[in-house]
Coordinates of C-alpha atoms and ligand atoms in Angstrom, one line a residue:
M288 CA 80.8 189.7 74.1
K289 CA 77.8 187.8 72.7
A290 CA 74.6 187.8 74.7
V291 CA 70.9 187.1 74.3
V292 CA 69.2 190.4 74.9
F293 CA 65.5 191.4 75.4
H294 CA 64.6 194.6 73.7
S295 CA 60.9 194.9 73.8
L296 CA 57.8 192.6 74.0
G297 CA 58.5 189.7 71.6
N298 CA 61.8 191.2 70.4
V299 CA 64.9 189.1 71.5
S300 CA 68.2 188.9 69.7
V301 CA 71.8 187.7 70.0
D302 CA 73.8 190.9 70.3
D303 CA 77.4 192.0 70.8
I304 CA 77.4 194.0 74.1
P305 CA 80.3 195.4 76.2
S306 CA 82.1 192.8 78.4
P307 CA 82.0 193.5 82.1
S308 CA 85.2 195.0 83.5
S309 CA 86.9 194.3 86.8
L310 CA 85.3 195.7 90.0
N311 CA 86.7 195.6 93.5
D312 CA 83.7 194.0 95.2
T313 CA 82.6 191.3 92.7
I314 CA 83.9 188.6 90.4
I315 CA 83.5 187.8 86.7
I316 CA 82.2 184.4 85.7
R317 CA 82.8 182.8 82.3
V318 CA 79.4 181.1 81.6
R319 CA 80.0 177.5 80.6
A320 CA 76.4 176.2 80.4
A321 CA 73.0 177.8 80.6
A322 CA 69.6 176.2 80.3
I323 CA 66.4 177.5 78.7
C324 CA 63.4 177.8 81.1
A325 CA 59.7 178.1 80.3
T326 CA 60.0 181.7 81.5
D327 CA 62.6 182.5 78.8
I328 CA 60.3 181.0 76.3
R329 CA 57.4 183.2 77.4
I330 CA 59.6 186.2 77.1
F331 CA 60.9 185.0 73.7
K332 CA 57.3 184.5 72.4
G333 CA 56.2 187.9 73.6
E334 CA 53.9 186.5 76.3
R335 CA 55.7 188.3 79.1
S336 CA 58.0 191.3 79.4
A337 CA 61.4 191.9 81.0
K338 CA 63.5 195.0 81.6
E339 CA 64.6 196.7 78.4
N340 CA 68.0 195.5 77.2
V341 CA 68.3 192.9 79.9
V342 CA 70.3 189.7 79.2
L343 CA 68.0 186.7 79.6
G344 CA 68.7 183.5 81.4
H345 CA 68.6 182.4 85.1
E346 CA 69.8 178.8 85.0
F347 CA 73.6 178.7 84.5
S348 CA 77.0 177.8 85.8
G349 CA 80.5 178.8 85.0
E350 CA 84.1 179.4 86.0
V351 CA 85.5 182.4 87.9
V352 CA 87.9 184.3 85.6
D353 CA 88.4 187.5 87.6
V354 CA 88.3 188.3 91.3
G355 CA 87.9 191.8 92.7
S356 CA 90.5 193.0 95.2
N357 CA 88.0 193.1 98.1
V358 CA 86.6 189.6 97.4
K359 CA 88.2 187.0 99.7
D360 CA 86.1 183.9 99.2
F361 CA 86.8 183.2 95.5
N362 CA 89.8 182.3 93.3
I363 CA 90.3 182.3 89.6
G364 CA 89.3 178.9 88.3
D365 CA 86.5 178.2 90.9
R366 CA 83.6 176.4 89.4
V367 CA 80.3 178.0 90.4
A368 CA 76.5 178.0 90.1
V369 CA 74.4 181.1 90.6
Y370 CA 71.4 181.4 92.8
P371 CA 69.6 183.8 90.4
I372 CA 67.9 186.2 92.8
L373 CA 69.1 189.6 93.9
A374 CA 67.9 190.2 97.5
D375 CA 68.7 192.8 100.2
G376 CA 69.4 190.2 102.8
K377 CA 67.8 192.3 105.6
C378 CA 64.0 192.4 105.1
D379 CA 61.8 190.2 107.2
F380 CA 61.6 187.5 104.5
C381 CA 65.3 187.5 103.9
L382 CA 66.0 187.2 107.7
K383 CA 63.7 184.2 107.8
G384 CA 65.7 182.6 104.9
F385 CA 63.1 183.3 102.2
R386 CA 65.3 185.4 99.9
N387 CA 63.0 184.3 97.0
R388 CA 60.3 186.5 98.7
C389 CA 62.6 189.5 99.4
V390 CA 60.6 192.8 99.3
S391 CA 63.2 194.3 97.0
R392 CA 63.8 191.2 95.0
K393 CA 65.2 191.3 91.5
T394 CA 65.4 188.2 89.3
L395 CA 68.2 187.5 86.9
G396 CA 67.3 187.4 83.3
I397 CA 64.1 189.4 83.9
D398 CA 64.9 192.5 86.0
V399 CA 68.7 192.4 85.8
N400 CA 71.2 190.8 83.5
G401 CA 71.2 187.0 83.5
G402 CA 73.5 184.3 82.2
F403 CA 72.8 183.9 78.4
S404 CA 76.1 185.6 77.7
E405 CA 79.8 184.8 77.5
L406 CA 80.6 186.5 80.8
F407 CA 78.4 187.3 83.8
Q408 CA 79.2 189.8 86.6
P409 CA 77.2 189.3 89.7
Y410 CA 76.1 192.3 91.7
P411 CA 78.4 192.7 94.8
E412 CA 75.5 191.8 97.1
M413 CA 75.1 188.4 95.4
V414 CA 78.8 187.6 96.2
K415 CA 78.5 188.9 99.7
L416 CA 75.2 187.1 100.5
G417 CA 76.4 183.7 99.2
H418 CA 74.3 183.6 96.0
I419 CA 77.4 182.4 94.1
M420 CA 77.9 178.8 95.2
K421 CA 80.9 176.6 94.6
L422 CA 80.4 173.3 92.8
P423 CA 81.9 170.0 93.9
D424 CA 84.1 168.5 91.2
N425 CA 81.7 165.7 90.4
I426 CA 79.0 168.1 89.2
S427 CA 79.6 169.1 85.5
F428 CA 78.8 172.6 84.3
E429 CA 76.0 171.1 82.2
E430 CA 74.4 169.4 85.2
A431 CA 74.9 172.5 87.3
A432 CA 72.9 174.6 84.8
L433 CA 69.9 172.5 86.1
L434 CA 70.5 173.2 89.8
E435 CA 68.0 176.1 89.8
P436 CA 65.1 174.1 88.3
V437 CA 65.9 171.2 90.7
S438 CA 66.0 173.6 93.7
T439 CA 62.5 174.9 92.7
V440 CA 61.2 171.3 92.7
I441 CA 62.8 170.8 96.2
N442 CA 60.8 173.8 97.3
S443 CA 57.6 172.4 95.7
L444 CA 57.8 169.0 97.3
E445 CA 59.0 170.2 100.7
K446 CA 56.0 172.5 100.8
L447 CA 53.7 169.5 100.1
Q448 CA 55.8 167.3 102.4
V449 CA 55.7 164.6 99.7
G450 CA 57.1 161.3 101.1
L451 CA 56.3 157.7 102.0
G452 CA 52.6 156.9 101.7
D453 CA 51.8 159.7 99.3
N454 CA 50.0 159.2 96.1
V455 CA 51.0 162.0 93.8
L456 CA 49.5 163.3 90.6
I457 CA 51.8 165.5 88.5
V458 CA 50.1 167.4 85.8
G459 CA 52.5 168.0 82.9
A460 CA 55.6 166.1 81.9
G461 CA 57.8 168.9 80.6
P462 CA 61.2 169.3 82.2
M463 CA 59.7 170.6 85.5
G464 CA 57.1 167.8 85.6
L465 CA 59.8 165.2 85.0
I466 CA 62.0 166.6 87.8
H467 CA 59.0 166.4 90.0
V468 CA 58.7 162.7 89.1
M469 CA 62.3 162.1 89.9
L470 CA 62.2 163.9 93.2
A471 CA 58.8 162.4 94.3
K472 CA 60.3 159.0 93.6
F473 CA 63.5 159.9 95.5
R474 CA 61.5 161.1 98.5
G475 CA 59.6 157.8 98.6
A476 CA 56.2 158.6 97.2
S477 CA 54.2 155.4 97.0
N478 CA 52.5 156.0 93.7
I479 CA 53.2 158.6 91.0
L480 CA 50.7 159.5 88.3
V481 CA 51.6 161.8 85.4
S482 CA 49.5 163.4 82.7
D483 CA 50.6 165.1 79.5
Y484 CA 49.4 165.5 75.9
V485 CA 52.8 164.3 74.5
D486 CA 53.3 160.6 74.6
E487 CA 57.1 160.8 74.2
R488 CA 57.2 162.8 77.4
L489 CA 55.0 160.2 79.2
Y490 CA 57.5 157.5 78.2
V491 CA 60.3 159.5 79.8
A492 CA 58.1 160.0 82.9
K493 CA 57.8 156.2 83.2
E494 CA 61.5 155.7 82.8
L495 CA 62.1 158.2 85.6
G496 CA 59.7 156.6 88.0
A497 CA 56.1 157.3 87.2
N498 CA 53.8 154.3 88.0
Y499 CA 50.9 155.5 85.8
T500 CA 50.6 157.9 82.8
I501 CA 47.6 159.5 81.3
N502 CA 47.2 161.3 78.0
P503 CA 44.1 163.5 78.3
G504 CA 44.1 164.0 74.5
Q505 CA 43.4 160.3 74.1
E506 CA 41.6 159.2 77.2
D507 CA 39.3 160.6 79.9
F508 CA 41.6 162.3 82.5
V509 CA 39.3 162.0 85.5
E510 CA 38.2 158.4 84.8
R511 CA 41.8 157.3 84.3
V512 CA 43.0 158.9 87.5
K513 CA 40.1 157.2 89.4
E514 CA 40.7 153.9 87.7
F515 CA 44.5 153.9 88.4
S516 CA 44.1 155.1 92.0
K517 CA 41.4 152.6 93.0
S518 CA 43.9 150.2 94.5
F519 CA 45.5 152.8 96.7
G520 CA 42.5 154.9 97.7
G521 CA 43.0 157.9 95.5
V522 CA 45.5 160.7 95.0
N523 CA 46.3 163.0 97.9
K524 CA 48.9 165.4 96.5
V525 CA 48.7 167.1 93.1
I526 CA 51.2 169.4 91.5
L527 CA 50.3 171.5 88.4
T528 CA 53.5 172.0 86.5
V529 CA 51.6 173.7 83.6
G530 CA 49.5 176.9 84.0
V531 CA 46.2 175.4 82.9
A532 CA 43.4 176.9 85.0
G533 CA 40.6 174.7 83.5
I534 CA 41.9 171.5 85.2
V535 CA 41.7 172.8 88.8
E536 CA 38.0 172.1 89.2
Q537 CA 38.6 168.5 88.0
L538 CA 41.4 168.2 90.5
L539 CA 39.1 169.3 93.3
D540 CA 36.9 166.4 92.4
I541 CA 39.6 163.8 92.1
I542 CA 41.7 164.6 95.1
Q543 CA 41.2 162.8 98.5
P544 CA 39.9 164.8 101.5
Q545 CA 42.6 166.7 103.3
G546 CA 44.7 166.6 100.1
M547 CA 47.0 169.3 98.9
I548 CA 47.1 170.9 95.4
S549 CA 50.0 173.1 94.5
L550 CA 50.1 175.6 91.6
F551 CA 53.7 175.2 90.7
A552 CA 53.5 176.8 87.3
G553 CA 52.2 180.3 86.7
G554 CA 50.1 181.2 83.8
G555 CA 49.2 184.0 81.4
K556 CA 46.3 186.5 81.7
T557 CA 43.9 183.6 81.2
F558 CA 45.0 181.9 84.3
T559 CA 41.8 182.7 86.2
S560 CA 39.1 180.5 87.6
N561 CA 35.6 180.4 89.0
L562 CA 36.0 177.5 91.4
D563 CA 33.3 175.9 93.6
L564 CA 34.9 176.8 96.9
N565 CA 32.7 174.3 98.8
K566 CA 34.8 171.6 97.3
I567 CA 37.8 173.0 99.1
H568 CA 35.8 173.5 102.3
Y569 CA 34.0 170.1 102.6
K570 CA 37.2 168.2 101.8
E571 CA 39.4 170.3 104.0
L572 CA 41.8 170.8 101.0
I573 CA 44.9 172.9 100.9
V574 CA 45.5 174.8 97.7
T575 CA 48.9 176.4 97.7
A576 CA 51.9 177.3 95.4
T577 CA 55.6 177.7 95.4
Q578 CA 57.8 180.1 93.4
N579 CA 61.6 179.7 92.9
A580 CA 63.6 178.4 95.9
T581 CA 65.5 179.6 98.9
P582 CA 69.4 179.6 99.0
E583 CA 69.2 176.7 101.4
Q584 CA 67.1 174.7 98.9
F585 CA 69.6 175.6 96.2
K586 CA 72.4 174.1 98.4
K587 CA 70.3 171.0 98.8
A588 CA 70.1 170.7 95.0
I589 CA 73.9 170.8 94.9
Q590 CA 74.1 168.0 97.5
L591 CA 71.5 166.0 95.7
L592 CA 73.3 166.1 92.4
S593 CA 76.6 165.5 94.0
S594 CA 75.3 162.4 95.7
G595 CA 75.2 160.7 92.3
N596 CA 71.6 159.4 93.0
F597 CA 69.9 162.0 90.9
N598 CA 70.7 161.9 87.2
V599 CA 69.5 165.1 85.6
K600 CA 71.6 164.4 82.5
K601 CA 68.6 162.4 81.1
L602 CA 66.7 165.6 80.8
I603 CA 69.2 167.4 78.6
T604 CA 68.1 166.7 75.0
H605 CA 69.8 169.5 73.0
K606 CA 72.8 171.8 73.2
F607 CA 73.4 174.9 71.0
P608 CA 76.3 177.4 70.8
L609 CA 75.2 180.7 72.3
E610 CA 75.1 182.4 68.9
D611 CA 72.4 180.0 67.8
A612 CA 70.2 180.9 70.9
L613 CA 67.2 181.9 68.7
D614 CA 67.2 178.4 67.1
A615 CA 67.4 176.9 70.6
L616 CA 64.5 179.0 71.8
N617 CA 62.4 178.1 68.8
L618 CA 63.0 174.4 69.2
R619 CA 62.2 174.5 72.9
S620 CA 59.0 176.5 72.3
E621 CA 57.7 173.8 69.9
L622 CA 57.8 171.3 72.8
K623 CA 60.2 169.1 70.7
A624 CA 62.8 169.1 73.4
L625 CA 63.2 168.8 77.2
K626 CA 66.1 170.8 78.6
V627 CA 68.0 172.8 75.9
L628 CA 71.4 174.1 76.9
L629 CA 73.3 177.1 75.5
I630 CA 77.0 176.6 75.5
P631 CA 78.8 180.0 75.2
Ligands
ZN997 ZN1 65.0 191.0 101.5

């Protein structure tokens, strides 16, 4: 079968690899849609590594085509999405529900095979622990490929408790920034400000619910935030959806006392900072972060998309057959697209 395989730093190719064969304790999923994430791009560009010969991809959905004899909860033809974390289910974090923090965690598409392939065989633990989740009929495979990113934004905004009365600044209007806009709006945030260097993305942000947009390449970021937020007393919650360390000091100046800043995006080796910590102390700020999501938040993402009130289809700008995955990765890395899907 065809699959997008990581070989060594910066070396990714579309290969023919052996198809998985039937096993008693797991299932085989025919992948119907997979989305490219910023993490895949970093691996593709050689900015981060993965396990040798691993199949990339952790945002995908598909159809069950084989069921092991010991598996009772699935049937051939079931439509499913995959919570892309392998956890032991028994460490303290797992027992508290935080399988994204499992001490023996492995991530699909980085440590173990992911979904950029024609077929995907989950580890038996994933089937047993409920990491393969059935889809309601009204969620398409393509929308379901976006459940994982939506679940991570649910984690992000639940941590910051974004809701009515909050004035939220979202830094970055890539796919993750835009999902933050949609969900902040959905949760009732009073004002949403978005910054990005690409005007086209700022237009989309406005369409999706942003009240104010800022292009720091063309205007003074700090002054514009201050100007926009004068009428409502300033920004109290900030999410960094791009890993740009240099902006954090400015955010500490802009944000209201008792505000919260979340580092949603990770960064490369240059993601370091020499912050004036007094700014955090004298304003009683909370600086935090989230990474991935819990299985419960993934289920909430399914409910959210199924409700019909959260249209992620607007974010899907391109689709490629799996064999053209390298073209898809190139397109996405040039910021010319939002969500790019691979259709095996
Ligand atoms: Zn665990």
